[in-house]
């Protein structure tokens, strides 16, 4: 009896994850939520621009009702083909790079290396590119969504969901046209697939390349729409010099559209719908969005 008890204790201890590894994952999760609280949690609006002038401000008479935390009218956003210019309202303090905007200016969208961000009373505005469409993305740290954010929920850390895969390179890099949650098309670069075994099953996943040796994986699995968010989850990994890459699904996380209706997210490629239930990483947000961005 004692021998059996000792064996059970040994097996239990052996199954416990390495404390240093657990600490690293917990720190990663804490930083991830902190970053999201500063960024995606503050997104309070996504307003697609119509051709020509679009008035903006807090007044309901505007084409774009930005936020109750800005003046009644802040100016006009004028869409001219692929260009957007901002015409400030006289007497309203609008900042760009900490300097007042006093004349008409062209705005760089977030599809360019350095997007222009307008600031009014701590509310930030940027031109967002979704496919070929342009919209005004509003960030308000004092908005309703930011105030009601519930935080993220995670599965217990389990090392069986940390696996080493092998990258199989394509003959040449290529691009994929990926539909997002608004039905727009975004283009991503891919250079190959990752072969790996998880929960006893061999499978592959096709990552997108964000920079040299850095992979961005958009995937679904058999937990999607049940224990985890329906549309997709994200995972990043790095390519080692020996052609291997670590896939740690304990760090798989939900896209911002899982909790914020004013964001857009890519839909996974068919080949990235994995035939296993991955009960690791982030769980479904307690109260998912009830509507999408217009």
Short mmCIF file of C-alpha atoms in Angstrom, two decimals:
data_model
loop_
_atom_site.label_atom_id
_atom_site.label_comp_id
_atom_site.label_asym_id
_atom_site.label_seq_id
_atom_site.Cartn_x
_atom_site.Cartn_y
_atom_site.Cartn_z
CA UNK A 1 0.00 0.00 0.00
CA UNK A 2 2.80 2.39 0.96
CA UNK A 3 4.66 1.57 -2.26
CA UNK A 4 1.58 2.38 -4.31
CA UNK A 5 1.13 5.67 -2.48
CA UNK A 6 4.78 6.59 -3.08
CA UNK A 7 4.44 5.70 -6.76
CA UNK A 8 1.34 7.87 -7.05
CA UNK A 9 3.16 10.78 -5.41
CA UNK A 10 6.15 10.35 -7.72
CA UNK A 11 3.89 10.28 -10.79
CA UNK A 12 2.01 13.34 -9.57
CA UNK A 13 5.21 15.28 -8.96
CA UNK A 14 6.56 14.16 -12.33
CA UNK A 15 3.47 15.52 -14.06
CA UNK A 16 3.83 18.96 -12.50
CA UNK A 17 5.16 21.57 -14.95
CA UNK A 18 8.57 23.08 -14.38
CA UNK A 19 8.20 26.09 -12.02
CA UNK A 20 10.55 28.25 -14.10
CA UNK A 21 8.53 27.47 -17.23
CA UNK A 22 5.25 28.26 -15.46
CA UNK A 23 6.68 31.56 -14.25
CA UNK A 24 7.73 32.52 -17.79
CA UNK A 25 4.29 31.76 -19.24
CA UNK A 26 2.52 33.60 -16.40
CA UNK A 27 4.73 36.65 -16.98
CA UNK A 28 4.01 36.48 -20.72
CA UNK A 29 0.26 36.34 -20.04
CA UNK A 30 0.41 39.27 -17.63
CA UNK A 31 2.33 41.39 -20.15
CA UNK A 32 -0.07 40.39 -22.93
CA UNK A 33 -3.09 41.58 -20.93
CA UNK A 34 -1.29 44.77 -19.90
CA UNK A 35 -0.47 45.53 -23.55
CA UNK A 36 -4.06 44.87 -24.59
CA UNK A 37 -5.42 47.12 -21.83
CA UNK A 38 -3.31 49.98 -23.20
CA UNK A 39 -4.22 49.29 -26.82
CA UNK A 40 -7.11 47.10 -28.04
CA UNK A 41 -9.25 47.54 -24.94
CA UNK A 42 -9.33 51.29 -25.61
CA UNK A 43 -10.70 50.94 -29.17
CA UNK A 44 -14.11 52.60 -28.91
CA UNK A 45 -15.20 52.98 -32.52
CA UNK A 46 -14.54 52.02 -36.14
CA UNK A 47 -16.27 54.31 -38.64
CA UNK A 48 -15.91 53.67 -42.37
CA UNK A 49 -15.51 56.86 -44.38
CA UNK A 50 -17.81 57.71 -47.25
CA UNK A 51 -16.31 59.50 -50.28
CA UNK A 52 -16.04 63.22 -49.68
CA UNK A 53 -16.45 65.03 -46.37
CA UNK A 54 -17.25 63.25 -43.09
CA UNK A 55 -17.95 65.55 -40.14
CA UNK A 56 -16.82 64.25 -36.75
CA UNK A 57 -17.31 65.06 -33.07
CA UNK A 58 -19.49 64.20 -30.08
CA UNK A 59 -22.68 65.77 -31.47
CA UNK A 60 -25.15 63.29 -32.95
CA UNK A 61 -25.60 65.53 -35.98
CA UNK A 62 -22.12 64.55 -37.22
CA UNK A 63 -21.50 61.87 -39.83
CA UNK A 64 -19.17 60.26 -37.27
CA UNK A 65 -20.04 60.39 -33.57
CA UNK A 66 -16.56 59.95 -32.14
CA UNK A 67 -16.90 59.95 -28.36
CA UNK A 68 -18.67 61.93 -25.63
CA UNK A 69 -15.19 62.93 -24.46
CA UNK A 70 -14.46 65.26 -27.42
CA UNK A 71 -16.00 68.63 -28.46
CA UNK A 72 -19.30 68.67 -30.43
CA UNK A 73 -17.40 69.12 -33.71
CA UNK A 74 -13.68 68.52 -34.18
CA UNK A 75 -13.49 68.88 -37.97
CA UNK A 76 -13.97 66.95 -41.21
CA UNK A 77 -12.27 63.84 -42.59
CA UNK A 78 -12.32 64.02 -46.38
CA UNK A 79 -11.89 60.79 -48.35
CA UNK A 80 -10.53 61.45 -51.84
CA UNK A 81 -9.71 58.16 -53.56
CA UNK A 82 -7.08 56.54 -51.34
CA UNK A 83 -6.18 59.80 -49.61
CA UNK A 84 -7.70 61.12 -46.39
CA UNK A 85 -7.22 64.70 -45.28
CA UNK A 86 -8.30 66.33 -42.04
CA UNK A 87 -9.83 69.79 -41.89
CA UNK A 88 -9.79 70.98 -38.25
CA UNK A 89 -12.66 72.92 -36.70
CA UNK A 90 -11.61 76.46 -35.77
CA UNK A 91 -11.03 76.89 -32.06
CA UNK A 92 -10.72 73.15 -31.28
CA UNK A 93 -7.40 71.83 -29.94
CA UNK A 94 -6.40 68.81 -32.02
CA UNK A 95 -2.84 67.54 -31.67
CA UNK A 96 -0.58 65.66 -34.07
CA UNK A 97 2.79 64.66 -32.63
CA UNK A 98 2.12 67.03 -29.70
CA UNK A 99 1.63 69.99 -32.06
CA UNK A 100 -1.71 71.76 -32.70
CA UNK A 101 -3.30 71.11 -36.09
CA UNK A 102 -4.30 74.49 -37.49
CA UNK A 103 -4.40 73.80 -41.24
CA UNK A 104 -5.68 71.08 -43.58
CA UNK A 105 -3.38 68.03 -43.50
CA UNK A 106 -3.11 64.68 -45.29
CA UNK A 107 -3.18 61.71 -42.90
CA UNK A 108 -1.06 58.57 -43.22
CA UNK A 109 -3.15 55.44 -42.57
CA UNK A 110 -2.08 52.47 -40.45
CA UNK A 111 -1.16 50.51 -43.55
CA UNK A 112 1.93 52.72 -43.78
CA UNK A 113 5.06 52.45 -41.60
CA UNK A 114 4.14 55.41 -39.39
CA UNK A 115 0.44 56.27 -39.18
CA UNK A 116 -0.64 59.76 -38.16
CA UNK A 117 -2.53 59.85 -34.86
CA UNK A 118 -4.72 62.77 -33.88
CA UNK A 119 -5.31 63.41 -30.16
CA UNK A 120 -8.24 65.32 -28.63
CA UNK A 121 -8.79 65.22 -24.85
CA UNK A 122 -6.90 61.91 -24.56
CA UNK A 123 -9.01 60.39 -27.35
CA UNK A 124 -6.84 59.13 -30.21
CA UNK A 125 -7.89 58.89 -33.86
CA UNK A 126 -6.14 57.07 -36.68
CA UNK A 127 -7.09 56.14 -40.24
CA UNK A 128 -7.44 52.36 -40.38
CA UNK A 129 -7.00 50.34 -43.57
CA UNK A 130 -9.25 47.25 -43.95
CA UNK A 131 -8.68 45.71 -47.36
CA UNK A 132 -9.09 48.73 -49.64
CA UNK A 133 -11.50 50.53 -47.33
CA UNK A 134 -10.55 53.35 -44.97
CA UNK A 135 -12.12 54.03 -41.62
CA UNK A 136 -11.61 56.21 -38.57
CA UNK A 137 -10.47 54.12 -35.61
CA UNK A 138 -11.20 55.70 -32.24
CA UNK A 139 -9.28 54.90 -29.06
CA UNK A 140 -10.72 56.19 -25.80
CA UNK A 141 -9.19 54.96 -22.50
CA UNK A 142 -12.25 56.33 -20.70
CA UNK A 143 -14.76 54.74 -23.06
CA UNK A 144 -17.50 52.32 -22.04
CA UNK A 145 -15.71 49.20 -23.25
CA UNK A 146 -12.46 50.07 -21.46
CA UNK A 147 -14.32 50.74 -18.22
CA UNK A 148 -16.19 47.43 -18.43
CA UNK A 149 -13.29 45.20 -19.51
CA UNK A 150 -13.37 41.91 -17.58
CA UNK A 151 -9.83 40.65 -18.15
CA UNK A 152 -8.75 37.43 -19.85
CA UNK A 153 -9.31 33.84 -18.69
CA UNK A 154 -6.69 31.15 -19.28
CA UNK A 155 -6.42 27.38 -19.14
CA UNK A 156 -3.99 25.94 -16.56
CA UNK A 157 -0.46 25.78 -17.94
CA UNK A 158 0.29 22.31 -19.30
CA UNK A 159 3.63 21.43 -20.91
CA UNK A 160 2.08 18.82 -23.20
CA UNK A 161 0.83 21.76 -25.27
CA UNK A 162 4.39 22.97 -25.84
CA UNK A 163 5.79 21.12 -28.84
CA UNK A 164 8.70 21.44 -31.22
CA UNK A 165 7.84 21.59 -34.90
CA UNK A 166 9.91 21.51 -38.07
CA UNK A 167 9.58 24.23 -40.69
CA UNK A 168 9.26 22.93 -44.25
CA UNK A 169 10.09 25.74 -46.61
CA UNK A 170 8.21 26.30 -49.87
CA UNK A 171 10.17 26.62 -53.11
CA UNK A 172 9.41 30.35 -53.04
CA UNK A 173 7.59 32.74 -50.69
CA UNK A 174 4.03 33.49 -51.71
CA UNK A 175 1.07 35.54 -50.58
CA UNK A 176 -2.35 34.51 -49.34
CA UNK A 177 -5.53 36.54 -49.70
CA UNK A 178 -7.22 36.24 -46.31
CA UNK A 179 -10.80 37.26 -45.57
CA UNK A 180 -11.29 39.18 -42.32
CA UNK A 181 -14.35 39.32 -40.08
CA UNK A 182 -15.78 42.24 -42.07
CA UNK A 183 -15.46 40.39 -45.36
CA UNK A 184 -12.52 42.50 -46.54
CA UNK A 185 -9.39 40.94 -48.03
CA UNK A 186 -5.98 41.29 -46.38
CA UNK A 187 -2.73 40.01 -47.88
CA UNK A 188 -0.15 38.00 -45.91
CA UNK A 189 3.22 36.51 -46.84
CA UNK A 190 3.91 32.82 -46.21
CA UNK A 191 7.08 30.81 -46.79
CA UNK A 192 6.15 27.25 -45.83
CA UNK A 193 4.45 25.02 -43.28
CA UNK A 194 5.27 23.76 -39.79
CA UNK A 195 5.05 20.00 -39.22
CA UNK A 196 4.43 18.92 -35.62
CA UNK A 197 2.79 16.31 -33.40
CA UNK A 198 0.27 17.34 -30.74
CA UNK A 199 -1.73 15.01 -28.50
CA UNK A 200 -0.46 12.06 -30.53
CA UNK A 201 -1.57 13.45 -33.90
CA UNK A 202 0.69 14.57 -36.72
CA UNK A 203 -0.42 17.77 -38.42
CA UNK A 204 0.75 20.89 -40.20
CA UNK A 205 -0.02 24.57 -39.91
CA UNK A 206 0.83 27.39 -42.32
CA UNK A 207 2.26 30.47 -40.60
CA UNK A 208 2.51 33.97 -41.97
CA UNK A 209 5.90 35.68 -41.86
CA UNK A 210 5.91 39.01 -40.02
CA UNK A 211 9.68 39.49 -40.16
CA UNK A 212 12.67 37.21 -40.82
CA UNK A 213 12.38 34.02 -38.72
CA UNK A 214 9.23 35.29 -36.97
CA UNK A 215 5.95 33.41 -37.52
CA UNK A 216 2.37 34.52 -36.96
CA UNK A 217 -0.14 31.66 -36.81
CA UNK A 218 -3.91 32.10 -37.15
CA UNK A 219 -5.67 28.85 -36.28
CA UNK A 220 -8.83 27.10 -35.13
CA UNK A 221 -9.19 23.77 -33.36
CA UNK A 222 -11.95 21.53 -32.03
CA UNK A 223 -12.41 23.73 -28.96
CA UNK A 224 -13.29 26.75 -31.14
CA UNK A 225 -16.80 28.00 -30.47
CA UNK A 226 -16.97 25.99 -27.24
CA UNK A 227 -14.24 26.46 -24.68
CA UNK A 228 -12.38 28.97 -26.88
CA UNK A 229 -13.26 31.83 -29.20
CA UNK A 230 -15.09 30.77 -32.33
CA UNK A 231 -13.31 32.71 -35.09
CA UNK A 232 -9.64 32.06 -34.37
CA UNK A 233 -6.76 32.23 -31.96
CA UNK A 234 -3.29 33.61 -32.58
CA UNK A 235 0.16 32.24 -31.79
CA UNK A 236 3.67 33.52 -32.50
CA UNK A 237 6.82 31.43 -32.83
CA UNK A 238 10.44 31.93 -33.84
CA UNK A 239 12.45 29.88 -36.33
CA UNK A 240 15.73 28.46 -35.02
CA UNK A 241 18.83 28.06 -37.17
CA UNK A 242 18.31 24.28 -37.21
CA UNK A 243 14.90 24.65 -38.86
CA UNK A 244 12.84 23.92 -35.75
CA UNK A 245 10.32 26.17 -34.04
CA UNK A 246 8.59 25.91 -30.66
CA UNK A 247 4.79 26.04 -30.70
CA UNK A 248 3.64 26.85 -27.19
CA UNK A 249 -0.15 26.76 -27.19
CA UNK A 250 -0.11 27.89 -23.55
CA UNK A 251 0.53 31.30 -25.13
CA UNK A 252 -2.24 31.02 -27.74
CA UNK A 253 -4.50 34.04 -27.39
CA UNK A 254 -7.73 35.50 -28.73
CA UNK A 255 -7.81 38.25 -31.35
CA UNK A 256 -9.17 41.61 -30.21
CA UNK A 257 -12.46 40.97 -32.03
CA UNK A 258 -13.21 38.31 -29.40
CA UNK A 259 -14.16 41.07 -26.96
CA UNK A 260 -14.24 44.30 -28.99
CA UNK A 261 -16.83 44.79 -31.77
CA UNK A 262 -14.84 47.70 -33.24
CA UNK A 263 -11.90 45.56 -34.39
CA UNK A 264 -11.32 43.26 -37.35
CA UNK A 265 -9.55 39.90 -37.40
CA UNK A 266 -8.36 37.44 -40.07
CA UNK A 267 -10.23 34.17 -40.59
CA UNK A 268 -7.93 31.10 -40.52
CA UNK A 269 -6.89 29.32 -43.68
CA UNK A 270 -8.63 25.96 -44.15
CA UNK A 271 -5.32 24.19 -43.63
CA UNK A 272 -4.99 25.85 -40.21
CA UNK A 273 -8.10 24.20 -38.77
CA UNK A 274 -6.46 21.68 -36.49
CA UNK A 275 -8.09 18.27 -35.83
CA UNK A 276 -7.57 18.29 -32.05
CA UNK A 277 -9.10 20.03 -29.05
CA UNK A 278 -6.46 22.42 -27.70
CA UNK A 279 -7.44 23.22 -24.11
CA UNK A 280 -4.51 25.56 -23.62
CA UNK A 281 -3.90 29.28 -23.81
CA UNK A 282 -6.74 31.77 -23.62
CA UNK A 283 -10.34 30.73 -23.06
CA UNK A 284 -13.35 32.39 -24.68
CA UNK A 285 -14.02 35.91 -23.38
CA UNK A 286 -16.92 35.85 -20.85
CA UNK A 287 -19.09 38.27 -22.83
CA UNK A 288 -18.23 38.24 -26.56
CA UNK A 289 -19.29 41.15 -28.79
CA UNK A 290 -22.94 41.22 -29.77
CA UNK A 291 -22.40 43.28 -32.92
CA UNK A 292 -19.71 44.01 -35.47
CA UNK A 293 -18.14 47.22 -36.61
CA UNK A 294 -20.24 48.96 -39.27
#
